[in-house]
Amino acid sequence: MTRPSANPFTPGFGLTPVILAGRDLAIEEFTAALAGNVPEARAILISGARGTGKTVLLSEFRELALEAGWIDLRLHTSSTSLVEELRGQAIAHLRELDPDSETSKLTMARIASVAAQRDIHERYTGELEPLTVVLDRLARLAEEEGGGVLITLDEVQSVDRAPLHALTQHVQDLIGSGHAVAFLAAGVRTGVDALLDHEGATFLRRAHRIEVGSVDVGTAAEAIRMTVADTTKGITPEAAVLAGEISRGYPYLIQLVGSKAWQNSGDADTIEIEDVRGARDAVVAAMIKNVHGPALRGLSPRKREYLRAMLEDEGPSAVGVIAGRMGIESSQQSGFRQRLIEDDLIRPAGRGHVEYSLPYLADALRHEEREGVGADVEPDTGLTRSHRARRER
Ligand SMILES: Nc1ncnc2c1ncn2[C@@H]1O[C@H](COP(=O)(O)OP(=O)(O)O)[C@@H](O)[C@H]1O
Ligand SMILES: [Mg+2]
């Protein structure tokens, strides 16, 4: 008997799923961009709402680049100076690769002493050189191997403009001197739009924009079916279809509903429709807790009122009707409408209509109405002795 597989779903931010739904085209284009010689195609800006798979796509692109022999410089938005971080990362790679580096000579000579290596690290000459020179050398080394230099930056909407501008200047210089360079950034759509709305952002504005979002429900069902097919369990076609519907094609929910249905199936070798049906409440609760809760927490009372005024409608809401329900002028209405669109909470849905952007926002609002703003979704009434009590016993 084979050992049962572990739950294959990845309902957590930044976790790469086994099956990527709806990303074929983007991956094909990026693969072509890496191999080709159109520099513009290698500057990419991924944007979308929370939980739509921006970080996952960024990581996938990075893996493709690494497989093609590129060197990856991964920057973190929390660092105070992106340019300094870029330098640090570039130097670290040069230590490994540069034939002129003392370290690589030593490593090649198989001198294993950690102390000796540390001593040499500190004396690496590249550290004193201008960043342009360092990057130029790194790019040349990467190109000799048929690759290039990849620079990635996730959560770009939280970066300050000045350091971002300084960074993109370096990227542009490198591209300008004919190097193979790819630049990948990802961020929530509205934050990214705000960043671009600035004269220093020309480079980013010209970048190839990939807007990620929900996939169609059929694709979601197929992703769930294929994820299970890779394991020792199976899933009935009806169960996969229902799971796809519950996910509404939203990437985070594809993983969440798959994961809960898997749990519900216990030791059984097939996930049945009942396992999926039974997962729905937990899926909605987790969506409220992890996605809508944080977004609604800081919302102004009037914006919240606007969202609640949409609750009565089954489908899209007419903006005139919303204004009527709120008792405000239509000019005021359009102000709230605009700001809620910027918050990624609603989106236009045909002439004079809006709808909620993400699945189950209506459920989150009803939950708030019942339980109060910011209430826990599933209040945990359990009482556990902490490590203190256990120790003092
Ligand atoms: N293309 C995809 N197909 C299926 N699930 C995905 C896909 N992209 C991301 N996911 C899942 O969605 C969730 C959110 O992904 P993440 O990349 O962290 O989103 P974001 O960075 O946009 O907030 C994770 O659980 C991840 O496994
Ligand atoms: Mg992310």
mmCIF file with all atom_site columns, C-alpha atoms in Angstrom, residues 68-71 94 96-100 108 135-149 178-181:
data_model
loop_
_atom_site.group_PDB
_atom_site.id
_atom_site.type_symbol
_atom_site.label_atom_id
_atom_site.label_alt_id
_atom_site.label_comp_id
_atom_site.label_asym_id
_atom_site.label_entity_id
_atom_site.label_seq_id
_atom_site.pdbx_PDB_ins_code
_atom_site.Cartn_x
_atom_site.Cartn_y
_atom_site.Cartn_z
_atom_site.occupancy
_atom_site.B_iso_or_equiv
_atom_site.pdbx_formal_charge
_atom_site.auth_seq_id
_atom_site.auth_comp_id
_atom_site.auth_asym_id
_atom_site.auth_atom_id
_atom_site.pdbx_PDB_model_num
ATOM 1  C CA . ALA A 1 68  ? 17.621 29.639 -17.873 1.00 0.00 ? 68  ALA A CA 1
ATOM 2  C CA . GLY A 1 69  ? 20.869 30.483 -16.099 1.00 0.00 ? 69  GLY A CA 1
ATOM 3  C CA . TRP A 1 70  ? 20.005 33.977 -14.870 1.00 0.00 ? 70  TRP A CA 1
ATOM 4  C CA . ILE A 1 71  ? 21.203 35.471 -11.604 1.00 0.00 ? 71  ILE A CA 1
ATOM 5  C CA . LEU A 1 94  ? 30.255 38.150 -7.472  1.00 0.00 ? 94  LEU A CA 1
ATOM 6  C CA . GLU A 1 96  ? 30.748 33.211 -5.879  1.00 0.00 ? 96  GLU A CA 1
ATOM 7  C CA . LEU A 1 97  ? 31.218 33.816 -9.574  1.00 0.00 ? 97  LEU A CA 1
ATOM 8  C CA . ASP A 1 98  ? 33.922 36.341 -10.240 1.00 0.00 ? 98  ASP A CA 1
ATOM 9  C CA . PRO A 1 99  ? 37.138 34.648 -11.344 1.00 0.00 ? 99  PRO A CA 1
ATOM 10 C CA . ASP A 1 100 ? 38.947 37.726 -10.013 1.00 0.00 ? 100 ASP A CA 1
ATOM 11 C CA . MET A 1 108 ? 38.039 26.419 -6.410  1.00 0.00 ? 108 MET A CA 1
ATOM 12 C CA . LEU A 1 135 ? 26.547 45.417 -11.806 1.00 0.00 ? 135 LEU A CA 1
ATOM 13 C CA . ASP A 1 136 ? 28.322 45.605 -15.112 1.00 0.00 ? 136 ASP A CA 1
ATOM 14 C CA . ARG A 1 137 ? 30.739 42.874 -14.109 1.00 0.00 ? 137 ARG A CA 1
ATOM 15 C CA . LEU A 1 138 ? 27.974 40.684 -12.713 1.00 0.00 ? 138 LEU A CA 1
ATOM 16 C CA . ALA A 1 139 ? 25.934 41.068 -15.888 1.00 0.00 ? 139 ALA A CA 1
ATOM 17 C CA . ARG A 1 140 ? 28.926 40.172 -18.048 1.00 0.00 ? 140 ARG A CA 1
ATOM 18 C CA . LEU A 1 141 ? 29.559 37.015 -16.039 1.00 0.00 ? 141 LEU A CA 1
ATOM 19 C CA . ALA A 1 142 ? 25.902 36.011 -16.251 1.00 0.00 ? 142 ALA A CA 1
ATOM 20 C CA . GLU A 1 143 ? 25.838 36.634 -19.980 1.00 0.00 ? 143 GLU A CA 1
ATOM 21 C CA . GLU A 1 144 ? 28.889 34.448 -20.509 1.00 0.00 ? 144 GLU A CA 1
ATOM 22 C CA . GLU A 1 145 ? 26.746 31.612 -19.181 1.00 0.00 ? 145 GLU A CA 1
ATOM 23 C CA . GLY A 1 146 ? 23.887 32.519 -21.515 1.00 0.00 ? 146 GLY A CA 1
ATOM 24 C CA . GLY A 1 147 ? 21.844 34.227 -18.799 1.00 0.00 ? 147 GLY A CA 1
ATOM 25 C CA . GLY A 1 148 ? 21.438 37.711 -17.435 1.00 0.00 ? 148 GLY A CA 1
ATOM 26 C CA . VAL A 1 149 ? 20.586 39.591 -14.260 1.00 0.00 ? 149 VAL A CA 1
ATOM 27 C CA . GLY A 1 178 ? 23.309 46.503 -23.705 1.00 0.00 ? 178 GLY A CA 1
ATOM 28 C CA . HIS A 1 179 ? 23.130 44.041 -20.823 1.00 0.00 ? 179 HIS A CA 1
ATOM 29 C CA . ALA A 1 180 ? 20.594 41.270 -20.429 1.00 0.00 ? 180 ALA A CA 1
ATOM 30 C CA . VAL A 1 181 ? 18.539 42.535 -17.514 1.00 0.00 ? 181 VAL A CA 1
#
